[in-house]
Short mmCIF file of C-alpha atoms in Angstrom, two decimals:
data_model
loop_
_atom_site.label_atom_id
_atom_site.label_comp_id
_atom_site.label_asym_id
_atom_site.label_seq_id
_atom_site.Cartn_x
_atom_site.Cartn_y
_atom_site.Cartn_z
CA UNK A 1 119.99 -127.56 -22.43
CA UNK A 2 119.36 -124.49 -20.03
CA UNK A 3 117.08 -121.78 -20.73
CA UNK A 4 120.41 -118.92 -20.51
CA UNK A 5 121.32 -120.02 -23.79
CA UNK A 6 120.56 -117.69 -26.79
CA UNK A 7 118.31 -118.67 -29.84
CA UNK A 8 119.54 -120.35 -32.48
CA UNK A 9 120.34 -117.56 -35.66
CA UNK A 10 121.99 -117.67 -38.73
CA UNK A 11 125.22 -117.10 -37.74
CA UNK A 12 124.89 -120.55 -36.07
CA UNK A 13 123.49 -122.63 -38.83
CA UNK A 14 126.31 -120.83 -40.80
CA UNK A 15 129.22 -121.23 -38.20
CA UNK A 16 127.30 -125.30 -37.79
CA UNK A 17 127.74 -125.71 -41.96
CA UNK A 18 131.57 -124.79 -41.74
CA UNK A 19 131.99 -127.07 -38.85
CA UNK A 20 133.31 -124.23 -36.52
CA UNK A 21 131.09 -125.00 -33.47
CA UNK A 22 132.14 -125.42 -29.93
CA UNK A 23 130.68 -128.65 -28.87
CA UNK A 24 127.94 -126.79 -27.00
CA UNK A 25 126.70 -125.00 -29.41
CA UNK A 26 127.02 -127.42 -32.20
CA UNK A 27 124.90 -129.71 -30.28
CA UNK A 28 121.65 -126.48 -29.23
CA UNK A 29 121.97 -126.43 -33.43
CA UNK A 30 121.07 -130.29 -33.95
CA UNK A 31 118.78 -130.47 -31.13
CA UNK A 32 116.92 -127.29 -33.06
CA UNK A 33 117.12 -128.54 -36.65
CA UNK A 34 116.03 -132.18 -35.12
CA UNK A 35 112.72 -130.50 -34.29
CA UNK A 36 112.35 -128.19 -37.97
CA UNK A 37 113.07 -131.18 -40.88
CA UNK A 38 112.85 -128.52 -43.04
CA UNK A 39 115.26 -126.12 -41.80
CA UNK A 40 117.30 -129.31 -41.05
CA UNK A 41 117.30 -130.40 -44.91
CA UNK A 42 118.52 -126.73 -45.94
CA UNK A 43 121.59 -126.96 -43.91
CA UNK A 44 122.25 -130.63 -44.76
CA UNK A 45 122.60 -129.90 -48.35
CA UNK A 46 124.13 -126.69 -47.31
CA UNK A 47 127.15 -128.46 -45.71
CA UNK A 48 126.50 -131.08 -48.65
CA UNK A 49 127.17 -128.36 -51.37
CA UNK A 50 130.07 -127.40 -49.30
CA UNK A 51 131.89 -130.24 -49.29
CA UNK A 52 131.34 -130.60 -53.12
CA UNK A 53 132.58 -127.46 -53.91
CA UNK A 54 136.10 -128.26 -51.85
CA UNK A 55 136.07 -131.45 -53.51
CA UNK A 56 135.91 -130.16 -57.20
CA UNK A 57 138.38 -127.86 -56.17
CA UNK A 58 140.88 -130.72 -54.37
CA UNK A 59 142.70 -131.56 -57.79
CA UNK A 60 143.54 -127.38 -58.36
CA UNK A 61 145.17 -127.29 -54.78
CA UNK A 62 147.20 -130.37 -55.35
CA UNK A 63 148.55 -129.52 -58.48
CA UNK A 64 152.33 -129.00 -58.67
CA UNK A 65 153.18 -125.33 -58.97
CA UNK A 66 154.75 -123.92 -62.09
CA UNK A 67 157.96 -122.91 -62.61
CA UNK A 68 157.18 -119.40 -63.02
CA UNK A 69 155.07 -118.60 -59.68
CA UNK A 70 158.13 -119.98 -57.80
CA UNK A 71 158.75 -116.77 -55.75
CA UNK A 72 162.71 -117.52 -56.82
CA UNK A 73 161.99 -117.17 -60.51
CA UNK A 74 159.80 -113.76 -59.66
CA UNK A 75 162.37 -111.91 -57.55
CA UNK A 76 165.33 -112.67 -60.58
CA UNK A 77 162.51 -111.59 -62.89
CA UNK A 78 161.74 -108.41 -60.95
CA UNK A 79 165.79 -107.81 -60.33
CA UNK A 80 166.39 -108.07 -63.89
CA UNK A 81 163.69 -105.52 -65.12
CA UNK A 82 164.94 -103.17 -62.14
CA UNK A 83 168.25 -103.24 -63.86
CA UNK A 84 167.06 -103.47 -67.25
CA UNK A 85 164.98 -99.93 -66.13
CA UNK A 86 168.21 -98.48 -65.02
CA UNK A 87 170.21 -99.43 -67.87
CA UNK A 88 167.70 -97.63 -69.97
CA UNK A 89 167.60 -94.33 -68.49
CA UNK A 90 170.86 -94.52 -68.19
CA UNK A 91 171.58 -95.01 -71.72
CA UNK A 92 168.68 -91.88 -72.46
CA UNK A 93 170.86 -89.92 -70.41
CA UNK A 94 173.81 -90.54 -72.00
CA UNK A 95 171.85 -89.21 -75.25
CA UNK A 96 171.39 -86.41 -73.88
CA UNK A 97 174.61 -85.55 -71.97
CA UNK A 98 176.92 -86.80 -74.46
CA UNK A 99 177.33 -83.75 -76.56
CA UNK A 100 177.19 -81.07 -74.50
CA UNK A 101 178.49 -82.44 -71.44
CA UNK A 102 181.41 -84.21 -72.64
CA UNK A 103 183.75 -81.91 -71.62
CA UNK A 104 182.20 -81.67 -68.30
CA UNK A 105 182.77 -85.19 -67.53
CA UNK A 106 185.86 -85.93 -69.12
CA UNK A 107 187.45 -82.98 -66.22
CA UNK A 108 187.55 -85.55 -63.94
CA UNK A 109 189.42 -88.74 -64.89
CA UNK A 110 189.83 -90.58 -61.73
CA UNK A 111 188.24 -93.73 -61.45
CA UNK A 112 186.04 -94.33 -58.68
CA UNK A 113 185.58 -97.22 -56.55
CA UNK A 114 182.57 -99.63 -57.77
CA UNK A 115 180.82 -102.02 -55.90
CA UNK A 116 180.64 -104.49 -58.58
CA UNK A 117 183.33 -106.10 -60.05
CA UNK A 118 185.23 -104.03 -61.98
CA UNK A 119 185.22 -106.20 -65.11
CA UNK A 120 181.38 -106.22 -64.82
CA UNK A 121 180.70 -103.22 -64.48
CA UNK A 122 182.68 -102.60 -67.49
CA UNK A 123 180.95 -105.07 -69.51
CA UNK A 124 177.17 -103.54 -68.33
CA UNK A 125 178.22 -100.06 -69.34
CA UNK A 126 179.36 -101.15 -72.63
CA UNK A 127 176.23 -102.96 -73.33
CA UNK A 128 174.06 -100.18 -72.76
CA UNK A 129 176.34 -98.16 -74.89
CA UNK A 130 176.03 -100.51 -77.55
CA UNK A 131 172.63 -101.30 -77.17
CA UNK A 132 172.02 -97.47 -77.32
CA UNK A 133 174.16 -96.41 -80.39
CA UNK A 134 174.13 -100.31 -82.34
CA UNK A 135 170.41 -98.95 -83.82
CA UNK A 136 171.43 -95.64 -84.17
CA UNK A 137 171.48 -95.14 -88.12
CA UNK A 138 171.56 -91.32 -88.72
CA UNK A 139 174.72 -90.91 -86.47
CA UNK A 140 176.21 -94.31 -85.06
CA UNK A 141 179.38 -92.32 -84.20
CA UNK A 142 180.63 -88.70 -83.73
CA UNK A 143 183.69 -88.82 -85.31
CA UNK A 144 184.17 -90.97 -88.48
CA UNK A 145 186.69 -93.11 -89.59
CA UNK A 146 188.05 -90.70 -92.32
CA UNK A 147 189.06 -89.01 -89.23
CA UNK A 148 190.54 -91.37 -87.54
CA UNK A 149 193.75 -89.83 -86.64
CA UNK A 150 191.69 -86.85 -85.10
CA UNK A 151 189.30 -89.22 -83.71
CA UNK A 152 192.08 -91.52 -81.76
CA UNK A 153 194.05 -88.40 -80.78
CA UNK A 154 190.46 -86.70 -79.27
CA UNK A 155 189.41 -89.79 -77.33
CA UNK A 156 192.99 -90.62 -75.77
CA UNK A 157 192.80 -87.46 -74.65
CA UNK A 158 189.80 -87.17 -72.77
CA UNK A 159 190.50 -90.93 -71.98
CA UNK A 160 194.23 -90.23 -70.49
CA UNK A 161 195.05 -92.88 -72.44
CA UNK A 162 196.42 -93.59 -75.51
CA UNK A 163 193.99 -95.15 -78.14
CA UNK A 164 194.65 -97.17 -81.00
CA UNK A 165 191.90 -98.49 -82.99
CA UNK A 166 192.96 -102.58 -83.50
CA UNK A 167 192.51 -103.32 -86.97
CA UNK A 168 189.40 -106.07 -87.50
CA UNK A 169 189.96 -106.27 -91.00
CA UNK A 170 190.61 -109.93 -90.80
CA UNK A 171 187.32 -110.67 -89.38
CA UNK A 172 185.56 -108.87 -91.49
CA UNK A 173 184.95 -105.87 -89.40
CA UNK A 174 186.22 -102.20 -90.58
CA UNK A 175 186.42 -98.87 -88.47
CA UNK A 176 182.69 -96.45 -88.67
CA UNK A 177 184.52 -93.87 -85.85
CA UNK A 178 184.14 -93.24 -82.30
CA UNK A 179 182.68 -91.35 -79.75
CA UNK A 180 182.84 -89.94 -76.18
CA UNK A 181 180.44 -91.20 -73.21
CA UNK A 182 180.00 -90.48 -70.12
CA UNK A 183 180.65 -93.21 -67.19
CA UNK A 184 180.04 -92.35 -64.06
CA UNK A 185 182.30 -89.85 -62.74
CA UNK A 186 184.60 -90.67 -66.10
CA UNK A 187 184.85 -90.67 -69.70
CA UNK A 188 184.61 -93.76 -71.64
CA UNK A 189 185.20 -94.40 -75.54
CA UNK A 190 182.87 -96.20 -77.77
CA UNK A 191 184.65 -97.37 -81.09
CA UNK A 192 182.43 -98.89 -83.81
CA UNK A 193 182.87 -101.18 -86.18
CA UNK A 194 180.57 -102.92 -88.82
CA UNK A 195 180.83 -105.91 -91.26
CA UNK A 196 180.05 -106.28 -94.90
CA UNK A 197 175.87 -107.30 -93.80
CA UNK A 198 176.00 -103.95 -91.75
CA UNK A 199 176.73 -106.06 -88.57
CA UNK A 200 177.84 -103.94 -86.33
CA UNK A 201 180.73 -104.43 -83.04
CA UNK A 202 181.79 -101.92 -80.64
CA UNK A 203 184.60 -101.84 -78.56
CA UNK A 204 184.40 -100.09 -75.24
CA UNK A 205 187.35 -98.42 -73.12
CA UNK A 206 187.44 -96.42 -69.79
CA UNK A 207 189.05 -95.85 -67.02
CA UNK A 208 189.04 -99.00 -63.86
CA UNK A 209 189.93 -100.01 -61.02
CA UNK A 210 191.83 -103.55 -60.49
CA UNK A 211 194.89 -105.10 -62.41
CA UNK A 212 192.42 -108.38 -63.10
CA UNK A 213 192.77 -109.68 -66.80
CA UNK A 214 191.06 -112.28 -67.13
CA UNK A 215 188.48 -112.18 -69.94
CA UNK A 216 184.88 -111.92 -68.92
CA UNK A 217 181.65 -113.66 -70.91
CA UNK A 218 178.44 -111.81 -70.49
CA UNK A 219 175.61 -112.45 -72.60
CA UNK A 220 172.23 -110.05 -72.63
CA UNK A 221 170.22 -110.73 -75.44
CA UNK A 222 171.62 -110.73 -78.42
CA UNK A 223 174.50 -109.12 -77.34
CA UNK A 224 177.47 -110.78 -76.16
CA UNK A 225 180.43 -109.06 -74.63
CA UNK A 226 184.33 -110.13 -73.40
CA UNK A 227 185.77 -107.70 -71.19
CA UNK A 228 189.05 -107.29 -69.45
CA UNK A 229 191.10 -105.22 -66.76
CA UNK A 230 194.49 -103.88 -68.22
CA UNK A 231 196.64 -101.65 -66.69
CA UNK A 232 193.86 -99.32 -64.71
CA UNK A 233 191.37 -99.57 -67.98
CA UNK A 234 188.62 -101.51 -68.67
CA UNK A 235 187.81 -102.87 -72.58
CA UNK A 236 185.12 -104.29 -73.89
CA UNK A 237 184.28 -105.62 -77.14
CA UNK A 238 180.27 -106.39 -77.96
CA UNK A 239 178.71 -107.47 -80.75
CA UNK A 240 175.71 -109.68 -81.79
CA UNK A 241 177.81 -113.11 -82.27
CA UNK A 242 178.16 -116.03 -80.22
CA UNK A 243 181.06 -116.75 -77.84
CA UNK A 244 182.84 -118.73 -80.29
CA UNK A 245 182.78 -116.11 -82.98
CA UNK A 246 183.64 -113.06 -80.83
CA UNK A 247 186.62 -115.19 -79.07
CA UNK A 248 188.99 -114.85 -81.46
CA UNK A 249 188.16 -110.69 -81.79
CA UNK A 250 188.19 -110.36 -78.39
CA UNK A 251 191.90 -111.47 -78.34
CA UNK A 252 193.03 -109.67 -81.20
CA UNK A 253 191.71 -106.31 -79.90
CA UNK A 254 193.34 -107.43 -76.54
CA UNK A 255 196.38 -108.07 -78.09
CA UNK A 256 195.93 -104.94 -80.27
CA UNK A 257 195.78 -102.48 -77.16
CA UNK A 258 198.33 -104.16 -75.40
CA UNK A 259 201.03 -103.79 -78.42
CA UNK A 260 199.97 -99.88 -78.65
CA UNK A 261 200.88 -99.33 -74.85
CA UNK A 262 204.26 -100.90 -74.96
CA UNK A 263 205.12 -99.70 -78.32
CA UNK A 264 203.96 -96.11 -78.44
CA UNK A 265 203.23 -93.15 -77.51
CA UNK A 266 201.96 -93.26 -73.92
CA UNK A 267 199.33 -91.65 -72.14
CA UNK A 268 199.13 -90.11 -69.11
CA UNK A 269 198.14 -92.69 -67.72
CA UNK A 270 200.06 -95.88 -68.75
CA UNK A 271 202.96 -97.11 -67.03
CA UNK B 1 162.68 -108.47 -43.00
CA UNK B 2 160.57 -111.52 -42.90
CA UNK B 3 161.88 -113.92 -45.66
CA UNK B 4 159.30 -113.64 -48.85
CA UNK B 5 159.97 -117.08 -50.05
CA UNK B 6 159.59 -119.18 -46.65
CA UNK B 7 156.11 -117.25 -45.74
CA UNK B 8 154.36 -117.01 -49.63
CA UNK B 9 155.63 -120.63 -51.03
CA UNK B 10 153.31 -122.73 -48.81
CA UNK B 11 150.13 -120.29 -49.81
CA UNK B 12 150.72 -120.36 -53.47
CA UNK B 13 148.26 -123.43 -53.83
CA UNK B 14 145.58 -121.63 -52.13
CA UNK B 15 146.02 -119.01 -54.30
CA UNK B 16 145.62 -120.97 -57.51
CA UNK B 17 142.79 -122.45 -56.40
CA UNK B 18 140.98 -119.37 -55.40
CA UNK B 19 141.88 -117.68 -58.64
CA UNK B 20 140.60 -120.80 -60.85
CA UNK B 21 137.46 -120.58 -59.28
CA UNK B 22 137.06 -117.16 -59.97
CA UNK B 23 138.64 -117.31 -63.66
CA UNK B 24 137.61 -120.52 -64.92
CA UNK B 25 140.75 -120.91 -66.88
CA UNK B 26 143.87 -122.32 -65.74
CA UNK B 27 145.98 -120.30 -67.45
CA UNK B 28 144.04 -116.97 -66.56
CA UNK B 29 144.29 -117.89 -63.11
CA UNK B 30 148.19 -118.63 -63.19
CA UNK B 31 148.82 -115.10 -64.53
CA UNK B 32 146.13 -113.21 -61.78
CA UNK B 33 148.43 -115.29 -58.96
CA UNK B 34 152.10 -114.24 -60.66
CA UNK B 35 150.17 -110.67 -60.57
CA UNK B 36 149.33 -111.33 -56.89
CA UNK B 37 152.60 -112.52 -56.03
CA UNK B 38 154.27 -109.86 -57.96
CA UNK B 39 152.69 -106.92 -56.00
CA UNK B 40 152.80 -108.65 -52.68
CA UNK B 41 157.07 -108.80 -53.61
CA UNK B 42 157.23 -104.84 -54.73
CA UNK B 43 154.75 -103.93 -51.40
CA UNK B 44 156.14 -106.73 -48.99
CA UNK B 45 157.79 -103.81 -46.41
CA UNK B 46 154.49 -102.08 -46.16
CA UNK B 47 152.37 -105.19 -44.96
CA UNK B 48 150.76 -105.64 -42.05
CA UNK B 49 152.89 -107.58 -39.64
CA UNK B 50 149.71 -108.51 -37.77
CA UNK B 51 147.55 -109.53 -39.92
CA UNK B 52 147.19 -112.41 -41.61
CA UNK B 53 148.94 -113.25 -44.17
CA UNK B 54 146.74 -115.25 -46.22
CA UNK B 55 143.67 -112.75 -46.13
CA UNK B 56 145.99 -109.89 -47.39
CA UNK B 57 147.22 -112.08 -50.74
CA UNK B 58 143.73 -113.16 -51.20
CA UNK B 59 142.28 -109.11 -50.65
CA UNK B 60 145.36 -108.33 -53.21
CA UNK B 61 144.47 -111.05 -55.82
CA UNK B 62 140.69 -110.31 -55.21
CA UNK B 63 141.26 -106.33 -56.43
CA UNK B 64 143.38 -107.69 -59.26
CA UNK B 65 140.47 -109.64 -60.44
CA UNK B 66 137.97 -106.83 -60.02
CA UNK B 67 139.95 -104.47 -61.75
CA UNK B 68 140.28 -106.99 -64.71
CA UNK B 69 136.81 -107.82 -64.46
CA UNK B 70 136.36 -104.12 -65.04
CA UNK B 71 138.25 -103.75 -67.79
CA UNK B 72 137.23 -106.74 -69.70
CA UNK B 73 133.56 -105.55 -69.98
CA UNK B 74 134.35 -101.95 -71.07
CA UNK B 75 135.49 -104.08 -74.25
CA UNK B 76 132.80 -106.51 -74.29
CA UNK B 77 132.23 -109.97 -73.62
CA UNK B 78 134.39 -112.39 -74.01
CA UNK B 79 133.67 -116.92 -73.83
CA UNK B 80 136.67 -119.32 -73.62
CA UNK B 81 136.92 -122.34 -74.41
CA UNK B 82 138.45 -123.36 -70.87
CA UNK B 83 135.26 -122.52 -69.07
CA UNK B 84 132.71 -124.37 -70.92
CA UNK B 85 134.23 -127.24 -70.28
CA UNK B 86 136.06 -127.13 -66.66
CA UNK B 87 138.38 -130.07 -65.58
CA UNK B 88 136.86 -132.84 -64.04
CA UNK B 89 133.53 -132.71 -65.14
CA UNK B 90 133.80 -136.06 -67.61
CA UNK B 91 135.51 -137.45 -64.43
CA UNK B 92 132.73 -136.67 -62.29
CA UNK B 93 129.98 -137.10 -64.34
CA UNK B 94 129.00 -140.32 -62.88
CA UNK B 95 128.63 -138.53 -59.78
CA UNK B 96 125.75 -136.80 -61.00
CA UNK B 97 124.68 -134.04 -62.62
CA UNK B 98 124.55 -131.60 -58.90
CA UNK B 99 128.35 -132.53 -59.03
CA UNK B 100 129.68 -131.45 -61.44
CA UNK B 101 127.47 -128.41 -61.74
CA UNK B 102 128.95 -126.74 -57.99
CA UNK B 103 131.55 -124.79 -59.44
CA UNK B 104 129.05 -124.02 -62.33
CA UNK B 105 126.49 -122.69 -59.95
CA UNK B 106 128.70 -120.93 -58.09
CA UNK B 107 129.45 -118.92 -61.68
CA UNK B 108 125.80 -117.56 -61.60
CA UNK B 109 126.49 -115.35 -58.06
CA UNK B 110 127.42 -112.26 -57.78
CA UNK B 111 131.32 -112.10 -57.44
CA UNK B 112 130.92 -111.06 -53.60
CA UNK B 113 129.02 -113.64 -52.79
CA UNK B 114 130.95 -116.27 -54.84
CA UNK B 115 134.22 -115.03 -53.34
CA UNK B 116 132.50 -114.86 -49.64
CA UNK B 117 131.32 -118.96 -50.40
CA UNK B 118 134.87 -119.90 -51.55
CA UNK B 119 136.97 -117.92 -48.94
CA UNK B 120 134.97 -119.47 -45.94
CA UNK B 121 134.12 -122.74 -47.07
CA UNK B 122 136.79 -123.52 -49.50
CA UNK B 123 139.82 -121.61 -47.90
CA UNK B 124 138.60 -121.77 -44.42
CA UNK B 125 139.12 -117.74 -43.68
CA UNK B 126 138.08 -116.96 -40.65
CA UNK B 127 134.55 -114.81 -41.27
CA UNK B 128 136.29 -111.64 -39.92
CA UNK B 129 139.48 -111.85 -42.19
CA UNK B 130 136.81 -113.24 -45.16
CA UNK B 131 135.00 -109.63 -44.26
CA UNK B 132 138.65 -107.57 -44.52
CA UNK B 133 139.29 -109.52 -47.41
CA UNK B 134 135.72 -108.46 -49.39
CA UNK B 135 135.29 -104.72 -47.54
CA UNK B 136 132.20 -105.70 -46.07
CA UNK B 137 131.55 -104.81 -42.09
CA UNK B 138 131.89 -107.89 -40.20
CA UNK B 139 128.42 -108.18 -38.83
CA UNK B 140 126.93 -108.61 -42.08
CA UNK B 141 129.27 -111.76 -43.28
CA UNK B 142 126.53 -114.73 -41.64
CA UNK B 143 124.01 -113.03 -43.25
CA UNK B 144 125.51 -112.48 -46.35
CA UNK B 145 127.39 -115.80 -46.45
CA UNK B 146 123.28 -117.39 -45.60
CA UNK B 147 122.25 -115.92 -48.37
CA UNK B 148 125.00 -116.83 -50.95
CA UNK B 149 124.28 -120.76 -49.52
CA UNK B 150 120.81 -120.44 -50.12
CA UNK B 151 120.84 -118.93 -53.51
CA UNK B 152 124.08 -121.84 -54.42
CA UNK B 153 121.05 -124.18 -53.80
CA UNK B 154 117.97 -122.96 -55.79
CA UNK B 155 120.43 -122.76 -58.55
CA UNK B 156 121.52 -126.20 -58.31
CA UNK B 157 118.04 -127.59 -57.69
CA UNK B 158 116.20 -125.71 -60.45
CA UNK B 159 118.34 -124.87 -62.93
CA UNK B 160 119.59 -121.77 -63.85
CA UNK B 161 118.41 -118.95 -65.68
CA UNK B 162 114.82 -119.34 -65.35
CA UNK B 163 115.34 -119.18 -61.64
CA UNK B 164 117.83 -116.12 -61.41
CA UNK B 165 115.06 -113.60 -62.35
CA UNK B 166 112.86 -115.07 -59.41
CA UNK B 167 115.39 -115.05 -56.99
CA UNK B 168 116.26 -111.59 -57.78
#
């Protein structure tokens, strides 16, 4: 112990009950507190409480960590509201431009290159467009189905393709109408059917890139959609049903497309 | 870019411990960490590369806290269940009553002083980052960090309430 060395303060009896010391100083400390019992008590059940506290909080440290702080499970959560937030303004917007702006967007019918594939980007789209226009009671369509014939003729035009609307009767499903939406730099058609309950299934055409046809399962929510690649068009058909149930639809309106293409009229756009 | 997952994984127990000391309630204190880890995600690009990381999380869960702590008493008081009774204290009853009543006492400080006690001596901080992490100027963390220790004790030797109003 030399005489250089400064008095003993707080800050050491503080650094001294967290144990963070150099050797030097930790020894000046006990050779002070040695000589004050009192002082020396004070920190001894300072460092005392100390080490209870850590204890008591031991079992909280070693606990496994749930599921949902997994930093994993918070980036898909935080990636799914992102697009969940897009989708949404995205389907406001279409609210809004969908009438006026129709014929604005339907000028320019060349598909543009997406970065996702094609067949889900398809299937997105027509989710938010059924999402959007499913709930919609005071006008679920533009056109009705005692239209139809004006209806089909209108949307194959601004489509460039030619539009039949597949006949769901055997499932249950019958034609409300149709209308035009906006996709991107395209037009896309929404047709809508509902069941006996009010159930209601859209099916979902525009304009895409890619010859894939392979059917495509997406499920958000309630709402479950098949989509396919045919012949520079995407379809979709969405409804509130399981797989199993919207299968066998999903193949008839497939099936119902295809035998309007090769059988008649055709668009502008089909081979 | 740092990946999130490799640095915050390891620190999530810390975190959970130092927001169920504050919160009392397990479940409370799992949603103020998702919070935590949540904005240190959507804010991860604007961090400090040089500091550390630990004393930023804990600075971001500690405002999260306050600002719920803020908003709970504008609508009154509220008692759960979860922090009458905390985990462990049947276990360490036998231990006496000063040992299960730590994390009790520690309840009857002010929140700066409680959050000064566990950063140091429960999450080993260093007392600079401990004074980043609670706004405080560094100089006045020993003394501030004495006087949390000394007012732990009087609580745990005498009681509680009685005691508060002499301390004050």
């Amino acid at each position: 112990m030399t005489g250089h060395e400064l008095p003993i303060g707080d800050d050491d009896l503080q650094a001294f009950v967290d144990d963070r010391l150099d050797d030097t100083r930790r020894r000046a400390v006990e050779a002070h507190l040695a000589a004050r019992p009192e002082l020396a008590d004070r920190v001894a059940a300072e460092r005392r409480d100390r080490t209870l506290l850590r204890g008591q909080l031991d079992a909280k440290f070693a606990e496994p960590v749930p599921a949902r702080l997994r930093i994993s499970t918070l980036r898909a959560a935080r990636r799914e509201r992102w697009t969940h937030s897009v989708r949404s303004i995205a389907a406001a917007l279409a609210i809004f431009v969908v009438g006026g702006m129709a014929g604005w967007f339907a000028s320019s019918l060349t598909p543009s290159p997406r970065a996702a594939a094609p067949t889900t980007s398809v299937a997105q789209s027509a989710t938010a467009a059924f999402r959007t226009f499913v709930v919609e009671v005071a006008h679920p369509v533009e056109v009705g189905a005692q239209q139809e014939a004006h209806l089909l003729q209108w949307l194959s035009k601004r489509l460039g393709r030619r539009l039949a609307a597949p006949d769901l009767q055997p499932f249950g499903y019958k034609l409300m109408g149709g209308r035009l939406l906006p996709d991107g730099s395209g037009a896309a058609a929404q047709l809508m059917y509902d069941d006996a309950s009010g159930r209601r299934l859209t099916i979902y055409v525009r304009a895409a890139d890619g010859t894939e046809t392979a059917f495509r399962f997406q499920q958000e929510g309630e709402a479950a959609t098949f989509a396919w690649i045919d012949q520079g068009f995407g379809f979709a058909v969405t409804a509130a049903a399981t797989r199993e149930e919207l299968l066998p639809i999903a193949e008839a309106v497939y099936r119902g497309f295809d035998g309007a293409t090769s059988s008649g009229r055709s668009g502008p756009r089909t081979p | 870019m740092a990946d999130a997952e490799t640095l915050l994984e390891p620190l999530i127990p810390a975190l959970r411990r130092y927001a169920y000391a504050l919160v009392r309630n397990h479940d409370a204190a799992d949603d103020l960490v998702q919070d935590t880890l949540e904005r240190a995600l959507s804010r991860w690009s604007l961090r400090r590369t040089d500091g550390d990381l630990r004393a930023w999380l804990f600075t971001i869960l500690r405002n999260l806290h306050l600002s719920a702590e803020r908003q709970r008493q504008r609508r009154g008081p509220h008692l759960d269940v979860d922090a009458i009774l905390p985990p462990g204290a049947a276990a360490t009853q036998e231990a006496g009553l000063e040992m299960q009543d730590v994390l009790a006492a520690l309840d009857q400080l002010p929140e700066e002083q409680k959050s000064l006690l566990l950063l140091v001596g429960v999450e080993d901080l260093s007392y600079d980052d401990a004074a980043r992490v609670l706004g405080v100027p560094p100089g006045t963390v020993m003394s501030r960090l004495s006087r949390g220790r000394q007012r732990l004790r009087s609580i745990l030797e005498t009681g509680r309430a009685t005691l508060l109003r002499r301390v004050k």
